[in-house]
mmCIF file of C-alpha atoms and ligand atoms in Angstrom:
data_model
loop_
_atom_site.group_PDB
_atom_site.id
_atom_site.type_symbol
_atom_site.label_atom_id
_atom_site.label_comp_id
_atom_site.label_asym_id
_atom_site.label_seq_id
_atom_site.Cartn_x
_atom_site.Cartn_y
_atom_site.Cartn_z
ATOM 1 C CA MET A 1 49.115 -39.840 28.893
ATOM 2 C CA HIS A 2 47.893 -43.394 28.720
ATOM 3 C CA ALA A 3 51.421 -44.714 29.197
ATOM 4 C CA LEU A 4 51.696 -42.634 32.373
ATOM 5 C CA VAL A 5 48.386 -44.047 33.621
ATOM 6 C CA GLU A 6 49.651 -47.584 33.002
ATOM 7 C CA ARG A 7 52.911 -46.883 34.775
ATOM 8 C CA LEU A 8 51.254 -45.375 37.853
ATOM 9 C CA TYR A 9 48.430 -47.906 37.990
ATOM 10 C CA PRO A 10 50.120 -50.754 39.956
ATOM 11 C CA ILE A 11 51.317 -48.497 42.786
ATOM 12 C CA CYS A 12 49.467 -48.816 46.086
ATOM 13 C CA ARG A 13 48.647 -45.252 47.026
ATOM 14 C CA SER A 14 46.801 -43.881 50.000
ATOM 15 C CA ILE A 15 46.503 -40.472 51.665
ATOM 16 C CA THR A 16 50.032 -40.923 53.024
ATOM 17 C CA GLY A 17 52.930 -43.280 52.480
ATOM 18 C CA ASP A 18 55.490 -44.449 49.971
ATOM 19 C CA GLY A 19 52.925 -45.025 47.213
ATOM 20 C CA VAL A 20 52.266 -41.278 47.055
ATOM 21 C CA ARG A 21 56.020 -40.583 47.154
ATOM 22 C CA ARG A 22 56.701 -43.026 44.325
ATOM 23 C CA THR A 23 53.833 -41.536 42.310
ATOM 24 C CA LEU A 24 55.229 -38.027 42.749
ATOM 25 C CA GLU A 25 58.681 -39.277 41.807
ATOM 26 C CA ILE A 26 57.319 -40.581 38.509
ATOM 27 C CA VAL A 27 55.279 -37.423 37.875
ATOM 28 C CA GLY A 28 58.476 -35.498 38.681
ATOM 29 C CA GLU A 29 60.215 -37.111 35.728
ATOM 30 C CA SER A 30 57.839 -35.185 33.451
ATOM 31 C CA VAL A 31 57.428 -31.949 35.421
ATOM 32 C CA PRO A 32 59.712 -30.926 38.300
ATOM 33 C CA LEU A 33 57.873 -31.040 41.621
ATOM 34 C CA GLU A 34 58.409 -29.267 44.886
ATOM 35 C CA ILE A 35 57.632 -31.927 47.484
ATOM 36 C CA SER A 36 56.229 -31.083 50.916
ATOM 37 C CA GLU A 37 56.403 -33.530 53.796
ATOM 38 C CA VAL A 38 54.091 -32.540 56.635
ATOM 39 C CA PRO A 39 54.611 -34.428 59.917
ATOM 40 C CA THR A 40 51.961 -36.580 61.551
ATOM 41 C CA GLY A 41 50.139 -34.624 64.224
ATOM 42 C CA THR A 42 50.380 -31.263 62.451
ATOM 43 C CA GLU A 43 47.191 -29.311 62.992
ATOM 44 C CA VAL A 44 45.699 -28.279 59.664
ATOM 45 C CA LEU A 45 42.540 -26.164 59.870
ATOM 46 C CA ASP A 46 40.073 -28.363 61.774
ATOM 47 C CA TRP A 47 42.012 -31.556 61.004
ATOM 48 C CA THR A 48 45.223 -33.268 62.082
ATOM 49 C CA VAL A 49 47.727 -34.928 59.755
ATOM 50 C CA PRO A 50 47.242 -38.666 60.424
ATOM 51 C CA ARG A 51 49.810 -41.353 60.949
ATOM 52 C CA GLU A 52 51.513 -42.610 57.817
ATOM 53 C CA TRP A 53 50.359 -45.905 56.320
ATOM 54 C CA ASN A 54 52.579 -48.319 54.416
ATOM 55 C CA ILE A 55 51.824 -51.855 53.333
ATOM 56 C CA ARG A 56 54.113 -54.610 52.125
ATOM 57 C CA ASP A 57 51.911 -57.686 51.814
ATOM 58 C CA ALA A 58 48.506 -59.038 52.761
ATOM 59 C CA TYR A 59 46.599 -62.243 52.195
ATOM 60 C CA VAL A 60 43.940 -64.671 53.295
ATOM 61 C CA LYS A 61 45.278 -68.242 53.098
ATOM 62 C CA ASP A 62 43.085 -71.324 53.088
ATOM 63 C CA PRO A 63 44.015 -74.511 55.033
ATOM 64 C CA SER A 64 45.918 -75.838 52.009
ATOM 65 C CA GLY A 65 48.158 -72.753 52.022
ATOM 66 C CA ARG A 66 46.623 -71.214 48.907
ATOM 67 C CA ARG A 67 46.148 -67.426 48.961
ATOM 68 C CA VAL A 68 42.439 -67.011 48.260
ATOM 69 C CA VAL A 69 42.803 -63.238 48.593
ATOM 70 C CA ASP A 70 46.187 -61.792 47.681
ATOM 71 C CA PHE A 71 47.358 -58.175 47.850
ATOM 72 C CA ALA A 72 49.933 -59.054 45.200
ATOM 73 C CA ASP A 73 47.104 -59.633 42.692
ATOM 74 C CA SER A 74 45.436 -56.293 43.349
ATOM 75 C CA ASN A 75 46.095 -53.625 45.944
ATOM 76 C CA LEU A 76 42.337 -53.044 46.088
ATOM 77 C CA HIS A 77 42.120 -56.282 48.075
ATOM 78 C CA VAL A 78 43.093 -54.496 51.286
ATOM 79 C CA VAL A 79 40.963 -51.804 52.917
ATOM 80 C CA GLY A 80 43.126 -48.673 52.778
ATOM 81 C CA TYR A 81 44.651 -47.762 56.140
ATOM 82 C CA SER A 82 44.057 -51.238 57.580
ATOM 83 C CA VAL A 83 45.903 -51.789 60.837
ATOM 84 C CA PRO A 84 48.278 -54.769 60.822
ATOM 85 C CA VAL A 85 46.755 -58.158 61.591
ATOM 86 C CA SER A 86 48.081 -61.672 61.938
ATOM 87 C CA ALA A 87 45.488 -64.239 62.992
ATOM 88 C CA VAL A 88 43.815 -67.518 62.245
ATOM 89 C CA MET A 89 40.045 -67.353 61.995
ATOM 90 C CA THR A 90 37.027 -69.111 60.590
ATOM 91 C CA LEU A 91 35.048 -67.628 57.733
ATOM 92 C CA ALA A 92 32.331 -66.625 60.196
ATOM 93 C CA GLU A 93 34.853 -64.598 62.214
ATOM 94 C CA LEU A 94 36.484 -63.178 59.103
ATOM 95 C CA ARG A 95 33.226 -62.180 57.444
ATOM 96 C CA GLU A 96 32.745 -58.860 59.220
ATOM 97 C CA HIS A 97 36.084 -57.787 57.729
ATOM 98 C CA LEU A 98 35.175 -58.753 54.170
ATOM 99 C CA HIS A 99 33.710 -56.369 51.621
ATOM 100 C CA THR A 100 32.168 -57.398 48.313
ATOM 101 C CA LEU A 101 29.842 -56.018 45.673
ATOM 102 C CA PRO A 102 26.964 -58.503 45.536
ATOM 103 C CA ARG A 103 25.495 -56.816 42.478
ATOM 104 C CA GLN A 104 28.859 -56.740 40.663
ATOM 105 C CA PRO A 105 30.120 -60.191 41.690
ATOM 106 C CA ASP A 106 33.175 -60.106 39.395
ATOM 107 C CA LEU A 107 34.575 -56.832 40.719
ATOM 108 C CA ILE A 108 36.704 -55.948 43.723
ATOM 109 C CA PRO A 109 35.440 -52.886 45.573
ATOM 110 C CA TYR A 110 37.696 -50.034 46.734
ATOM 111 C CA ARG A 111 37.305 -49.253 50.430
ATOM 112 C CA THR A 112 39.240 -47.163 52.929
ATOM 113 C CA SER A 113 39.093 -46.517 56.627
ATOM 114 C CA TYR A 114 41.344 -43.554 57.257
ATOM 115 C CA TYR A 115 39.976 -42.328 60.522
ATOM 116 C CA ALA A 116 38.568 -45.448 62.201
ATOM 117 C CA GLU A 117 41.110 -47.996 63.341
ATOM 118 C CA THR A 118 40.114 -51.219 61.645
ATOM 119 C CA TRP A 119 41.207 -53.649 58.970
ATOM 120 C CA GLY A 120 39.566 -55.481 56.130
ATOM 121 C CA PHE A 121 39.752 -57.210 52.790
ATOM 122 C CA CYS A 122 37.873 -56.462 49.588
ATOM 123 C CA LEU A 123 37.136 -59.316 47.247
ATOM 124 C CA ARG A 124 34.906 -60.517 44.459
ATOM 125 C CA GLU A 125 31.503 -61.736 45.631
ATOM 126 C CA LYS A 126 32.194 -64.724 43.383
ATOM 127 C CA THR A 127 35.338 -65.572 45.377
ATOM 128 C CA LEU A 128 33.549 -65.217 48.691
ATOM 129 C CA ALA A 129 30.803 -67.570 47.535
ATOM 130 C CA GLU A 130 33.415 -70.280 46.973
ATOM 131 C CA LEU A 131 34.989 -70.077 50.450
ATOM 132 C CA ASP A 132 34.288 -72.801 53.012
ATOM 133 C CA GLU A 133 34.417 -72.387 56.770
ATOM 134 C CA GLY A 134 38.198 -72.472 56.954
ATOM 135 C CA PRO A 135 40.046 -71.763 59.203
ATOM 136 C CA TYR A 136 42.053 -69.123 57.357
ATOM 137 C CA GLU A 137 45.406 -67.564 58.011
ATOM 138 C CA VAL A 138 44.861 -63.822 57.806
ATOM 139 C CA ARG A 139 47.729 -61.399 57.530
ATOM 140 C CA ILE A 140 48.137 -57.718 56.761
ATOM 141 C CA ASP A 141 51.769 -56.682 56.876
ATOM 142 C CA ALA A 142 51.327 -52.937 57.212
ATOM 143 C CA THR A 143 52.554 -50.136 59.417
ATOM 144 C CA LEU A 144 50.565 -47.241 60.710
ATOM 145 C CA ALA A 145 53.110 -44.993 62.386
ATOM 146 C CA ASP A 146 54.198 -41.413 62.828
ATOM 147 C CA GLY A 147 55.528 -40.141 59.534
ATOM 148 C CA HIS A 148 54.419 -37.561 57.007
ATOM 149 C CA LEU A 149 51.758 -36.504 54.576
ATOM 150 C CA THR A 150 53.307 -35.887 51.171
ATOM 151 C CA TYR A 151 52.186 -33.639 48.356
ATOM 152 C CA GLY A 152 53.786 -32.144 45.278
ATOM 153 C CA GLU A 153 53.530 -28.796 43.517
ATOM 154 C CA HIS A 154 54.656 -27.788 40.066
ATOM 155 C CA VAL A 155 54.692 -24.131 39.097
ATOM 156 C CA VAL A 156 54.717 -22.802 35.551
ATOM 157 C CA PRO A 157 55.820 -19.210 36.070
ATOM 158 C CA GLY A 158 53.820 -16.496 34.354
ATOM 159 C CA ARG A 159 54.235 -12.778 33.842
ATOM 160 C CA THR A 160 51.939 -12.040 36.766
ATOM 161 C CA ALA A 161 51.968 -13.496 40.272
ATOM 162 C CA GLU A 162 48.227 -14.109 39.986
ATOM 163 C CA GLU A 163 47.699 -17.827 39.890
ATOM 164 C CA VAL A 164 45.581 -20.454 38.237
ATOM 165 C CA ILE A 165 45.573 -23.621 40.331
ATOM 166 C CA VAL A 166 44.984 -27.051 38.841
ATOM 167 C CA SER A 167 44.487 -29.704 41.478
ATOM 168 C CA CYS A 168 44.202 -33.467 41.276
ATOM 169 C CA HIS A 169 44.116 -36.136 43.947
ATOM 170 C CA VAL A 170 46.840 -38.780 44.129
ATOM 171 C CA CYS A 171 45.525 -40.911 46.988
ATOM 172 C CA HIS A 172 43.743 -43.751 45.186
ATOM 173 C CA PRO A 173 45.500 -47.081 44.638
ATOM 174 C CA SER A 174 44.932 -49.034 41.409
ATOM 175 C CA LEU A 175 42.130 -46.946 39.924
ATOM 176 C CA ALA A 176 42.717 -45.363 36.527
ATOM 177 C CA ASN A 177 39.952 -42.856 35.886
ATOM 178 C CA ASP A 178 39.854 -41.890 39.559
ATOM 179 C CA ASN A 179 42.409 -40.333 39.304
ATOM 180 C CA LEU A 180 45.447 -41.301 37.259
ATOM 181 C CA ALA A 181 43.824 -39.900 34.125
ATOM 182 C CA GLY A 182 43.466 -36.534 35.870
ATOM 183 C CA VAL A 183 47.118 -36.646 36.911
ATOM 184 C CA ALA A 184 48.191 -37.450 33.344
ATOM 185 C CA VAL A 185 46.111 -34.627 31.874
ATOM 186 C CA ALA A 186 47.513 -32.175 34.446
ATOM 187 C CA VAL A 187 51.102 -33.204 33.653
ATOM 188 C CA HIS A 188 50.605 -32.646 29.947
ATOM 189 C CA LEU A 189 48.751 -29.376 30.443
ATOM 190 C CA ALA A 190 51.684 -28.137 32.534
ATOM 191 C CA ARG A 191 54.174 -29.075 29.831
ATOM 192 C CA ARG A 192 52.146 -27.355 27.162
ATOM 193 C CA LEU A 193 51.761 -24.189 29.238
ATOM 194 C CA ALA A 194 55.483 -24.054 29.934
ATOM 195 C CA GLU A 195 56.085 -23.598 26.211
ATOM 196 C CA ALA A 196 53.462 -20.867 25.926
ATOM 197 C CA ASP A 197 55.057 -18.093 28.031
ATOM 198 C CA PRO A 198 51.778 -17.676 29.947
ATOM 199 C CA TRP A 199 50.397 -14.529 31.505
ATOM 200 C CA TYR A 200 49.175 -16.280 34.635
ATOM 201 C CA THR A 201 51.323 -18.336 36.954
ATOM 202 C CA TYR A 202 49.990 -21.907 36.933
ATOM 203 C CA ARG A 203 50.299 -23.995 40.057
ATOM 204 C CA PHE A 204 49.664 -27.720 39.695
ATOM 205 C CA LEU A 205 48.811 -29.515 42.922
ATOM 206 C CA PHE A 206 49.220 -33.266 43.255
ATOM 207 C CA MET A 207 47.773 -34.010 46.669
ATOM 208 C CA PRO A 208 45.877 -36.660 48.568
ATOM 209 C CA GLY A 209 42.138 -35.929 48.549
ATOM 210 C CA THR A 210 40.554 -33.944 51.379
ATOM 211 C CA ILE A 211 43.376 -34.027 53.948
ATOM 212 C CA GLY A 212 45.920 -33.001 51.285
ATOM 213 C CA ALA A 213 43.865 -30.038 50.109
ATOM 214 C CA ILE A 214 43.131 -29.064 53.699
ATOM 215 C CA THR A 215 46.845 -29.252 54.513
ATOM 216 C CA TRP A 216 47.762 -27.155 51.475
ATOM 217 C CA LEU A 217 45.123 -24.548 52.331
ATOM 218 C CA ALA A 218 46.276 -24.418 55.961
ATOM 219 C CA ARG A 219 49.867 -23.848 54.887
ATOM 220 C CA ASN A 220 48.972 -21.304 52.202
ATOM 221 C CA ARG A 221 46.286 -19.362 53.986
ATOM 222 C CA GLU A 222 48.120 -16.068 53.514
ATOM 223 C CA HIS A 223 48.605 -16.682 49.800
ATOM 224 C CA VAL A 224 45.234 -17.864 48.573
ATOM 225 C CA GLY A 225 44.384 -14.281 47.625
ATOM 226 C CA ARG A 226 46.599 -14.717 44.587
ATOM 227 C CA VAL A 227 44.419 -17.561 43.267
ATOM 228 C CA ALA A 228 42.550 -15.931 40.396
ATOM 229 C CA HIS A 229 41.076 -19.124 38.938
ATOM 230 C CA GLY A 230 41.191 -22.832 39.562
ATOM 231 C CA LEU A 231 40.161 -26.237 38.329
ATOM 232 C CA VAL A 232 39.933 -29.561 40.107
ATOM 233 C CA LEU A 233 40.615 -32.335 37.611
ATOM 234 C CA ALA A 234 39.228 -35.826 38.139
ATOM 235 C CA CYS A 235 37.702 -38.687 36.185
ATOM 236 C CA ALA A 236 39.348 -37.290 33.076
ATOM 237 C CA GLY A 237 39.624 -40.399 30.919
ATOM 238 C CA ASP A 238 36.320 -42.274 30.588
ATOM 239 C CA SER A 239 34.242 -42.230 27.438
ATOM 240 C CA GLY A 240 31.458 -40.086 28.905
ATOM 241 C CA ALA A 241 30.791 -36.461 28.032
ATOM 242 C CA LEU A 242 32.603 -33.662 29.861
ATOM 243 C CA THR A 243 30.953 -32.311 32.984
ATOM 244 C CA TYR A 244 31.795 -28.960 34.511
ATOM 245 C CA LYS A 245 30.756 -28.275 38.068
ATOM 246 C CA ARG A 246 30.638 -24.589 38.838
ATOM 247 C CA SER A 247 32.471 -22.971 41.724
ATOM 248 C CA ARG A 248 30.524 -22.025 44.823
ATOM 249 C CA ARG A 249 30.302 -18.477 43.461
ATOM 250 C CA GLY A 250 28.612 -19.823 40.336
ATOM 251 C CA ASP A 251 29.490 -16.793 38.206
ATOM 252 C CA ALA A 252 33.261 -16.679 38.630
ATOM 253 C CA GLU A 253 35.288 -16.001 35.519
ATOM 254 C CA ILE A 254 36.429 -19.643 35.442
ATOM 255 C CA ASP A 255 32.775 -20.743 35.443
ATOM 256 C CA ARG A 256 31.950 -18.513 32.498
ATOM 257 C CA VAL A 257 35.119 -19.443 30.627
ATOM 258 C CA VAL A 258 34.610 -23.207 30.895
ATOM 259 C CA GLU A 259 30.941 -22.890 29.992
ATOM 260 C CA HIS A 260 31.833 -20.780 26.960
ATOM 261 C CA VAL A 261 34.525 -23.197 25.815
ATOM 262 C CA LEU A 262 32.216 -26.184 26.157
ATOM 263 C CA ARG A 263 29.266 -24.468 24.513
ATOM 264 C CA THR A 264 31.214 -23.209 21.503
ATOM 265 C CA SER A 265 33.213 -26.418 21.054
ATOM 266 C CA GLY A 266 30.264 -28.464 19.846
ATOM 267 C CA ARG A 267 31.167 -31.140 22.402
ATOM 268 C CA ALA A 268 28.435 -32.932 24.278
ATOM 269 C CA HIS A 269 28.711 -31.668 27.848
ATOM 270 C CA ARG A 270 26.918 -30.983 31.064
ATOM 271 C CA ILE A 271 27.115 -27.996 33.420
ATOM 272 C CA VAL A 272 26.118 -28.580 37.028
ATOM 273 C CA ASP A 273 25.885 -26.222 39.948
ATOM 274 C CA PHE A 274 28.198 -26.360 42.915
ATOM 275 C CA SER A 275 27.441 -28.786 45.713
ATOM 276 C CA PRO A 276 29.603 -29.334 48.806
ATOM 277 C CA TYR A 277 30.551 -32.878 47.781
ATOM 278 C CA GLY A 278 32.749 -34.502 45.148
ATOM 279 C CA TYR A 279 36.494 -33.790 45.070
ATOM 280 C CA ASP A 280 38.652 -31.021 46.501
ATOM 281 C CA GLU A 281 36.430 -28.239 45.217
ATOM 282 C CA ARG A 282 34.736 -28.891 48.568
ATOM 283 C CA GLN A 283 37.786 -27.507 50.343
ATOM 284 C CA PHE A 284 38.711 -24.696 47.932
ATOM 285 C CA CYS A 285 35.060 -23.599 47.937
ATOM 286 C CA SER A 286 34.523 -23.840 51.695
ATOM 287 C CA PRO A 287 32.975 -20.520 52.706
ATOM 288 C CA GLY A 288 36.066 -19.146 54.478
ATOM 289 C CA PHE A 289 38.120 -19.497 51.296
ATOM 290 C CA ASP A 290 35.390 -19.349 48.637
ATOM 291 C CA LEU A 291 37.973 -19.581 45.871
ATOM 292 C CA PRO A 292 36.920 -19.380 42.228
ATOM 293 C CA VAL A 293 37.593 -23.078 41.616
ATOM 294 C CA GLY A 294 35.385 -25.332 39.524
ATOM 295 C CA SER A 295 35.679 -29.009 38.781
ATOM 296 C CA LEU A 296 36.123 -30.615 35.385
ATOM 297 C CA THR A 297 35.395 -34.309 34.946
ATOM 298 C CA ARG A 298 34.031 -36.523 32.252
ATOM 299 C CA THR A 299 31.439 -38.761 33.929
ATOM 300 C CA PRO A 300 31.379 -37.318 37.432
ATOM 301 C CA TYR A 301 31.965 -38.841 40.823
ATOM 302 C CA ALA A 302 30.121 -42.138 41.375
ATOM 303 C CA GLY A 303 28.338 -41.751 38.049
ATOM 304 C CA TYR A 304 29.609 -44.910 36.353
ATOM 305 C CA PRO A 305 29.370 -48.577 37.405
ATOM 306 C CA GLU A 306 33.163 -49.018 37.289
ATOM 307 C CA TYR A 307 33.578 -46.237 39.892
ATOM 308 C CA HIS A 308 35.616 -47.369 42.928
ATOM 309 C CA THR A 309 35.949 -50.931 41.633
ATOM 310 C CA SER A 310 38.627 -53.042 39.988
ATOM 311 C CA ALA A 311 36.930 -52.330 36.643
ATOM 312 C CA ASP A 312 38.343 -48.787 36.774
ATOM 313 C CA ASP A 313 41.531 -50.063 35.181
ATOM 314 C CA PRO A 314 43.702 -48.653 32.362
ATOM 315 C CA GLY A 315 41.381 -50.267 29.819
ATOM 316 C CA PHE A 316 38.543 -48.125 31.140
ATOM 317 C CA VAL A 317 40.309 -44.876 30.204
ATOM 318 C CA SER A 318 41.203 -44.043 26.618
ATOM 319 C CA PRO A 319 43.924 -41.918 25.049
ATOM 320 C CA GLU A 320 41.201 -40.190 23.003
ATOM 321 C CA ALA A 321 39.148 -39.184 26.032
ATOM 322 C CA MET A 322 42.218 -37.908 27.883
ATOM 323 C CA ALA A 323 43.307 -35.960 24.795
ATOM 324 C CA ASP A 324 39.826 -34.428 24.623
ATOM 325 C CA THR A 325 39.967 -33.411 28.307
ATOM 326 C CA LEU A 326 43.458 -31.972 27.797
ATOM 327 C CA GLU A 327 42.330 -30.010 24.748
ATOM 328 C CA THR A 328 39.404 -28.576 26.706
ATOM 329 C CA CYS A 329 41.682 -27.524 29.572
ATOM 330 C CA TRP A 330 44.053 -25.964 27.066
ATOM 331 C CA GLU A 331 41.244 -24.002 25.428
ATOM 332 C CA VAL A 332 40.147 -22.811 28.869
ATOM 333 C CA THR A 333 43.638 -21.460 29.545
ATOM 334 C CA ARG A 334 43.674 -19.830 26.085
ATOM 335 C CA VAL A 335 40.559 -17.879 27.038
ATOM 336 C CA LEU A 336 41.755 -17.016 30.556
ATOM 337 C CA GLU A 337 45.047 -15.801 29.134
ATOM 338 C CA ARG A 338 43.466 -13.422 26.635
ATOM 339 C CA ASN A 339 40.375 -12.243 28.479
ATOM 340 C CA ARG A 340 41.049 -8.498 28.786
ATOM 341 C CA ARG A 341 39.145 -5.251 28.681
ATOM 342 C CA TYR A 342 39.773 -2.752 25.914
ATOM 343 C CA ARG A 343 38.916 0.890 25.307
ATOM 344 C CA ASN A 344 37.622 2.078 21.971
ATOM 345 C CA LEU A 345 39.807 5.040 21.009
ATOM 346 C CA SER A 346 37.369 6.181 18.322
ATOM 347 C CA PRO A 347 34.013 5.806 20.059
ATOM 348 C CA TYR A 348 32.074 8.565 18.267
ATOM 349 C CA GLY A 349 30.409 6.849 15.348
ATOM 350 C CA GLU A 350 31.857 3.747 13.761
ATOM 351 C CA PRO A 351 35.460 4.169 12.745
ATOM 352 C CA GLN A 352 36.085 3.506 9.063
ATOM 353 C CA LEU A 353 37.464 0.017 8.929
ATOM 354 C CA GLY A 354 38.047 -0.211 5.182
ATOM 355 C CA ARG A 355 40.381 2.789 5.209
ATOM 356 C CA ARG A 356 42.517 0.957 7.764
ATOM 357 C CA GLY A 357 42.660 -2.246 5.761
ATOM 358 C CA LEU A 358 40.575 -4.115 8.303
ATOM 359 C CA TYR A 359 38.097 -5.383 5.727
ATOM 360 C CA GLY A 360 40.697 -6.102 3.060
ATOM 361 C CA SER A 361 42.873 -8.109 5.399
ATOM 362 C CA LEU A 362 40.052 -10.545 5.853
ATOM 363 C CA GLY A 363 39.150 -10.937 2.191
ATOM 364 C CA GLY A 364 38.541 -14.428 0.968
ATOM 365 C CA ARG A 365 38.175 -15.977 4.358
ATOM 366 C CA SER A 366 35.082 -18.045 4.847
ATOM 367 C CA ASP A 367 34.616 -16.617 8.306
ATOM 368 C CA THR A 368 34.945 -13.025 7.059
ATOM 369 C CA ARG A 369 31.478 -12.067 8.124
ATOM 370 C CA GLN A 370 31.986 -13.495 11.593
ATOM 371 C CA ALA A 371 35.303 -11.669 11.925
ATOM 372 C CA GLN A 372 33.672 -8.439 10.804
ATOM 373 C CA MET A 373 30.856 -8.840 13.305
ATOM 374 C CA ALA A 374 33.438 -9.509 15.994
ATOM 375 C CA MET A 375 35.196 -6.215 15.193
ATOM 376 C CA LEU A 376 31.963 -4.284 15.394
ATOM 377 C CA TRP A 377 31.104 -5.916 18.710
ATOM 378 C CA VAL A 378 34.557 -5.263 20.164
ATOM 379 C CA LEU A 379 34.420 -1.629 19.079
ATOM 380 C CA ASN A 380 30.944 -1.216 20.479
ATOM 381 C CA LEU A 381 31.494 -2.838 23.858
ATOM 382 C CA SER A 382 35.086 -1.779 24.518
ATOM 383 C CA ASP A 383 34.149 0.868 27.034
ATOM 384 C CA GLY A 384 36.293 -0.509 29.832
ATOM 385 C CA ARG A 385 33.373 -2.339 31.415
ATOM 386 C CA HIS A 386 33.180 -5.370 29.155
ATOM 387 C CA THR A 387 35.785 -8.085 28.867
ATOM 388 C CA LEU A 388 36.334 -9.986 25.645
ATOM 389 C CA LEU A 389 34.423 -12.868 27.223
ATOM 390 C CA ASP A 390 31.480 -10.550 27.918
ATOM 391 C CA ILE A 391 31.606 -9.569 24.260
ATOM 392 C CA ALA A 392 31.845 -13.187 23.080
ATOM 393 C CA GLU A 393 28.846 -14.145 25.215
ATOM 394 C CA ARG A 394 26.729 -11.187 24.173
ATOM 395 C CA SER A 395 27.566 -11.530 20.486
ATOM 396 C CA ASP A 396 27.347 -15.307 20.555
ATOM 397 C CA LEU A 397 30.698 -15.504 18.770
ATOM 398 C CA PRO A 398 33.574 -17.829 19.696
ATOM 399 C CA PHE A 399 36.044 -16.212 22.078
ATOM 400 C CA ALA A 400 38.953 -16.785 19.698
ATOM 401 C CA THR A 401 37.202 -14.797 16.939
ATOM 402 C CA VAL A 402 36.556 -11.920 19.333
ATOM 403 C CA ALA A 403 40.133 -12.011 20.640
ATOM 404 C CA GLU A 404 41.517 -11.959 17.080
ATOM 405 C CA ALA A 405 39.283 -9.001 16.241
ATOM 406 C CA ALA A 406 40.556 -7.135 19.299
ATOM 407 C CA GLN A 407 44.103 -7.895 18.212
ATOM 408 C CA ALA A 408 43.484 -6.540 14.724
ATOM 409 C CA LEU A 409 41.806 -3.400 16.084
ATOM 410 C CA ARG A 410 44.664 -2.874 18.465
ATOM 411 C CA GLY A 411 47.125 -3.194 15.608
ATOM 412 C CA ALA A 412 45.198 -0.477 13.778
ATOM 413 C CA GLY A 413 45.284 1.796 16.813
ATOM 414 C CA LEU A 414 41.510 1.688 17.305
ATOM 415 C CA VAL A 415 41.484 0.109 20.770
ATOM 416 C CA GLU A 416 43.920 -0.055 23.648
ATOM 417 C CA GLU A 417 44.051 -2.390 26.569
ATOM 418 C CA TRP A 418 42.277 -1.053 29.649
ATOM 419 C CA THR A 419 44.583 -1.240 32.627
HETATM 420 ZN ZN1 LIG B 501 37.477 -41.789 44.467
#
């Protein structure tokens, strides 16, 4: 995962353009993608697909010809979606187009201006402090022209058409945690699921933030009914604890599953309620759609000083943290996959478990008592109304223990799946 982050990191991405295409090409080497190209001007819900932005070079050159700000050093140096410019100007004239972080003088900020036609440079406050009056040669060699918005989808087919969507944004340039780590985790989750013959169909969405999700929703309006669960993945690689932000519904199955997984895992974590901000959960959870989609991050949106700065580099994300996020996502799918309702076929009095070898089969195991309790809970609550997750929550047992108990009881003919 970390190697993928490092490989994607240098690419200059935005909400449209060749950087997104190149990113999807590389992701496509690991998981096959279906690419959509949506033309500029296409109406999508209340929005319109913008013109496509591509950039080749940009710099601010001092009178000696030295590039004091150089796109080749970092693509963060140019405000995303800057219109082309070629001019000579003094520092005073240039200043209104310069963005710095006075309180983080060694870092380059990340800025965009998608919907207001302007241009600008981002630089270290330290660099700005060293600039004299100039004049400077200022150039942004970019094009903003009719083209396309690009996004990619990867589907892991399941045994049902009901879908779990996993969405991550691919519109940020050289920023690792936001969101190359999320992309890497999604890629590896997809590969793992493909080997698991899943029940659900899993659809992985690699899309530019906001406009990408809005475009996807506009083009899939008739199909969103098949979305049973969803997760937006972002900020998946920093060293902070996992944070789950609930869906708008707040009590969707995905909300309960992620909360259960986090609570029983022993991991430090935080659960926060839905708010109409953050990443593309804003779109999936807009009231017209109201999809059961939550958001999993480590340190959330804007919650760390490296956020949207040049310090969010591959060194800021760790293989360990990404592996931990991946493992959590995997455990979430393990619960979703097995969360069924059962019917107790012997509901009058407790059935005799010993006679059926259900005690003996567990002999010697250190978790015997837990497994036994799980069987009693499954038998008691398998009335068609309670799912295995309901039983796990009520019994305060890990889901896996409850699911194994249900499996054993099913093998003994004591419960059947409720359909
Ligand atoms: Zn961001």
